[in-house]
JSON list of C-alpha atoms in Angstrom, two decimals:
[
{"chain": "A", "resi": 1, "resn": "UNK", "atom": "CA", "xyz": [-16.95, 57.03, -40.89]},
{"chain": "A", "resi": 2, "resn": "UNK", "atom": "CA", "xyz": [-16.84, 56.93, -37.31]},
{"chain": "A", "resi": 3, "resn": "UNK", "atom": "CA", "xyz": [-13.42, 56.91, -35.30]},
{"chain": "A", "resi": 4, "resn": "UNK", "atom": "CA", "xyz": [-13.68, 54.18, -32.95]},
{"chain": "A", "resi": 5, "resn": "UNK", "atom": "CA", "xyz": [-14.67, 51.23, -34.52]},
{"chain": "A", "resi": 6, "resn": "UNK", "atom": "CA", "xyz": [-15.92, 48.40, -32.12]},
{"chain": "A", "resi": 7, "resn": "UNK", "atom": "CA", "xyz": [-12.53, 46.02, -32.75]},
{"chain": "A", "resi": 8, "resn": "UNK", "atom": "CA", "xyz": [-13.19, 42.44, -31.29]},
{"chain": "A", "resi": 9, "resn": "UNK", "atom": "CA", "xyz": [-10.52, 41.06, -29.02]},
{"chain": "A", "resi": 10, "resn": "UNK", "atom": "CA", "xyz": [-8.16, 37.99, -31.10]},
{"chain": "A", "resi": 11, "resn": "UNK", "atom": "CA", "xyz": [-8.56, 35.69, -28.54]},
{"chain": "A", "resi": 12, "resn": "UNK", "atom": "CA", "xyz": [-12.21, 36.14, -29.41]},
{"chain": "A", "resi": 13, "resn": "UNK", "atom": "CA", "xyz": [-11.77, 34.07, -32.92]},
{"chain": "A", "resi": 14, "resn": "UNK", "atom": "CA", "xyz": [-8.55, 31.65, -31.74]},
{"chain": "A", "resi": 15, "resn": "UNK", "atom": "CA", "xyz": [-9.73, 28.04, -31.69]},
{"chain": "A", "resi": 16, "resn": "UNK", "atom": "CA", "xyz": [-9.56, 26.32, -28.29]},
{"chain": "A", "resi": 17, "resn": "UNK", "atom": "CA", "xyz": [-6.77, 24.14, -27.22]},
{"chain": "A", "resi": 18, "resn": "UNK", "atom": "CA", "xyz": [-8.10, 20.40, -25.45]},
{"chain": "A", "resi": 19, "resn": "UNK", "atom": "CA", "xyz": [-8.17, 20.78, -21.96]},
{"chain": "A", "resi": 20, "resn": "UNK", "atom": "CA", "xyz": [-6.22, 18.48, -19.80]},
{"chain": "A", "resi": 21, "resn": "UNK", "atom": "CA", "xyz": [-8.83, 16.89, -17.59]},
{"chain": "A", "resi": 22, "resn": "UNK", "atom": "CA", "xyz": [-8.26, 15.18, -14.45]},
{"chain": "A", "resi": 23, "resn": "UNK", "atom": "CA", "xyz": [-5.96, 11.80, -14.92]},
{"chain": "A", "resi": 24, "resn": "UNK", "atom": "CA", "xyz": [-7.06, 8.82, -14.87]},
{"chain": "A", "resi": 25, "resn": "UNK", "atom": "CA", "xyz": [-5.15, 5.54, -14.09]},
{"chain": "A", "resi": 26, "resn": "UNK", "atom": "CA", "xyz": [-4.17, 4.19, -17.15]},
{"chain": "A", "resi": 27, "resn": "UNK", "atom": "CA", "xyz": [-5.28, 0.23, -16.00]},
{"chain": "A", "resi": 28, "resn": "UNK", "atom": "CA", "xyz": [-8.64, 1.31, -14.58]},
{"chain": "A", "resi": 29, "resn": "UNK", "atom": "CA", "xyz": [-9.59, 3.76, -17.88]},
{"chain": "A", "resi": 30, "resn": "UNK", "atom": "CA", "xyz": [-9.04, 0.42, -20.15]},
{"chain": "A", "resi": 31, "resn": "UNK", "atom": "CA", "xyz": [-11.73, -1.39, -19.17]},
{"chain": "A", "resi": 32, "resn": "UNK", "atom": "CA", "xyz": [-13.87, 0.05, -16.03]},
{"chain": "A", "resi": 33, "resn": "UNK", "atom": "CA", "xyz": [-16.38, -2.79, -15.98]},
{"chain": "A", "resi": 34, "resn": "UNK", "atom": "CA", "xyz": [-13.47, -4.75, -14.46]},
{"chain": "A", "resi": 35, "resn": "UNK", "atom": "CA", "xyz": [-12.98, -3.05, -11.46]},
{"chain": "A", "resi": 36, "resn": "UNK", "atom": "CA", "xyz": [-17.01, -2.32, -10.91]},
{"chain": "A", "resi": 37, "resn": "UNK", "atom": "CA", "xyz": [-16.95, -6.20, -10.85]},
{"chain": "A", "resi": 38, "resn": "UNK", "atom": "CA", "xyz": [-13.91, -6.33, -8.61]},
{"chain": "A", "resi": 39, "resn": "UNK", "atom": "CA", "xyz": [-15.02, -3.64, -6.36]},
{"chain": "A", "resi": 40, "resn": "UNK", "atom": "CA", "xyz": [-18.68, -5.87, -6.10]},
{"chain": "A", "resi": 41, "resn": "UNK", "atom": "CA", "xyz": [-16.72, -8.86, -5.49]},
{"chain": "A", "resi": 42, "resn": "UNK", "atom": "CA", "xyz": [-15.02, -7.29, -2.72]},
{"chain": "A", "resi": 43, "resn": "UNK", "atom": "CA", "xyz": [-17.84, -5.88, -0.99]},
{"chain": "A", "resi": 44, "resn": "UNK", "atom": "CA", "xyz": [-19.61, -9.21, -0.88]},
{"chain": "A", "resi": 45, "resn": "UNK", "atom": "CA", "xyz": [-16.19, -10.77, 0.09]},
{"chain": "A", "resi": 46, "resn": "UNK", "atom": "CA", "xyz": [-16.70, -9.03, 3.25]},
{"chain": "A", "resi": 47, "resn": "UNK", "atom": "CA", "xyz": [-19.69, -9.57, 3.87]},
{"chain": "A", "resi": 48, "resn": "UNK", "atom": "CA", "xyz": [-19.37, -13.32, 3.65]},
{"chain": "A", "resi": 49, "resn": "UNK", "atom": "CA", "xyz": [-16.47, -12.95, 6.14]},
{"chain": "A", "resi": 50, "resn": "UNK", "atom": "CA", "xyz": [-18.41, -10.99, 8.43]},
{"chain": "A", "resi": 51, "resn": "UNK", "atom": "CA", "xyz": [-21.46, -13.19, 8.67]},
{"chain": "A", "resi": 52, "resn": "UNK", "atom": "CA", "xyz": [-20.18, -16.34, 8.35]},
{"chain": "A", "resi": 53, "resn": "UNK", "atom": "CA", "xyz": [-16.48, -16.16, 9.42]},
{"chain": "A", "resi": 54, "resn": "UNK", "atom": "CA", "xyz": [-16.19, -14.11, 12.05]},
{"chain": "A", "resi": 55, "resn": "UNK", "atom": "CA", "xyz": [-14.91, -16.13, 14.53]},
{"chain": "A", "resi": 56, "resn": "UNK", "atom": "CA", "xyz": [-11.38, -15.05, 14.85]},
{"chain": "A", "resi": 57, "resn": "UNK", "atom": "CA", "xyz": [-9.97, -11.61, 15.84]},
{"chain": "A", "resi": 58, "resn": "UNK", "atom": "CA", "xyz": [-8.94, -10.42, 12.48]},
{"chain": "A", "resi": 59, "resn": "UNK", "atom": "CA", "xyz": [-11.52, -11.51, 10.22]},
{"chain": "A", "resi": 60, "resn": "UNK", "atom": "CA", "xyz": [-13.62, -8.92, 11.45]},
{"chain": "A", "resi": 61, "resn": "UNK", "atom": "CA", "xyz": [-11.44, -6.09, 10.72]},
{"chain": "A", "resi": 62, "resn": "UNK", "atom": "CA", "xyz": [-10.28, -7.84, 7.48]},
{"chain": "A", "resi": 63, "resn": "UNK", "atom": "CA", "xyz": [-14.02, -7.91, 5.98]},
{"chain": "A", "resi": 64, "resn": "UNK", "atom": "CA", "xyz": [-14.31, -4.19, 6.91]},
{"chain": "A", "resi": 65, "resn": "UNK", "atom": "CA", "xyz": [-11.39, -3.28, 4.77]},
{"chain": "A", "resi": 66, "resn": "UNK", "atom": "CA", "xyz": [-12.30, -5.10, 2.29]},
{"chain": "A", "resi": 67, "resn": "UNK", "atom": "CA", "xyz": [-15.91, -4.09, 2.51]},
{"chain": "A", "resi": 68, "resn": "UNK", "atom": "CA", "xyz": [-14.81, -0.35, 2.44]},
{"chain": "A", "resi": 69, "resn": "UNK", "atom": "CA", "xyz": [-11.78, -1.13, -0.34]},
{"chain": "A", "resi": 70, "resn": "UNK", "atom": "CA", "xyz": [-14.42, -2.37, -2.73]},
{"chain": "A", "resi": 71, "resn": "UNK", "atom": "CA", "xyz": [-16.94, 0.10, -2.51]},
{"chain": "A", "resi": 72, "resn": "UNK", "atom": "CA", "xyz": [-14.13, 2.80, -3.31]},
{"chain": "A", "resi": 73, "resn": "UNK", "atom": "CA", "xyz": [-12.88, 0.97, -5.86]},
{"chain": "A", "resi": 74, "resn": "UNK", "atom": "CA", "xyz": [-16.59, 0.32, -7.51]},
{"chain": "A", "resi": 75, "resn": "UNK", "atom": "CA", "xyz": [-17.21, 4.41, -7.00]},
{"chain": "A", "resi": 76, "resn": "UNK", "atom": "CA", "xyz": [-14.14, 5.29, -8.82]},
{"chain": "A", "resi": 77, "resn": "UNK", "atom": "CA", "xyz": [-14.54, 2.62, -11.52]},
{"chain": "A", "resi": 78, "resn": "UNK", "atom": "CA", "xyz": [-17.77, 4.11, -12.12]},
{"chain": "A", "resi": 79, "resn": "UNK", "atom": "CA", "xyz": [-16.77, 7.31, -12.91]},
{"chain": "A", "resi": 80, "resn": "UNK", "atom": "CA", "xyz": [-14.85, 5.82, -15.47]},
{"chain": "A", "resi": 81, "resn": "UNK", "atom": "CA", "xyz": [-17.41, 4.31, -17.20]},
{"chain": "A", "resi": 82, "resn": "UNK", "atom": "CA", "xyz": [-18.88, 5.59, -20.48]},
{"chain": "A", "resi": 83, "resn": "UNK", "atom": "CA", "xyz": [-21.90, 7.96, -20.19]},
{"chain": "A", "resi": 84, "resn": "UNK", "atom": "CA", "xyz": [-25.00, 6.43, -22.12]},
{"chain": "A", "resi": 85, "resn": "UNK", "atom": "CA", "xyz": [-26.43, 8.68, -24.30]},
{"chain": "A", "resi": 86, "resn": "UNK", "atom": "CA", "xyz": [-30.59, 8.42, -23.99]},
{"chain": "A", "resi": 87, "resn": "UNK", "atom": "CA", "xyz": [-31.97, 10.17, -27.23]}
]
């Protein structure tokens, strides 16, 4: 018999413990669509105001927030959503 046996490590065979992934806000991971709509709605919110309203001296800083709020809001909601699987 040979003396050193090749011994494999135990952490080798221990089964792997779930993996806390990054959080996600509890209102935007129960129904993503939602806020890919809002964030849509938003967008063309501000564009409305910018071609059509912008007359005043707020409304063209107003439709830039809200242009810029809505597309972050439609990229993170997207993330969210559920991969399709194409088999």
């Amino acid at each position: 018999m040979p003396r050193n046996k090749h011994k494999r490590k135990a952490s080798a065979h221990s089964k792997s413990k779930p993996v806390k992934g990054s959080r996600q806000s509890w209102i935007r991971a129960l129904n993503p669509k939602i806020f890919v709509l809002l964030g849509v709605f938003l967008v063309a919110l501000g564009a409305y105001l910018l071609i059509f309203k912008s007359h005043s001296g707020a409304m063209p800083g107003f439709a830039m927030l809200s242009i810029i709020a809505g597309m972050v809001i439609g990229v993170f909601a997207g993330f969210s959503l559920p991969k399709k699987k194409t088999d």
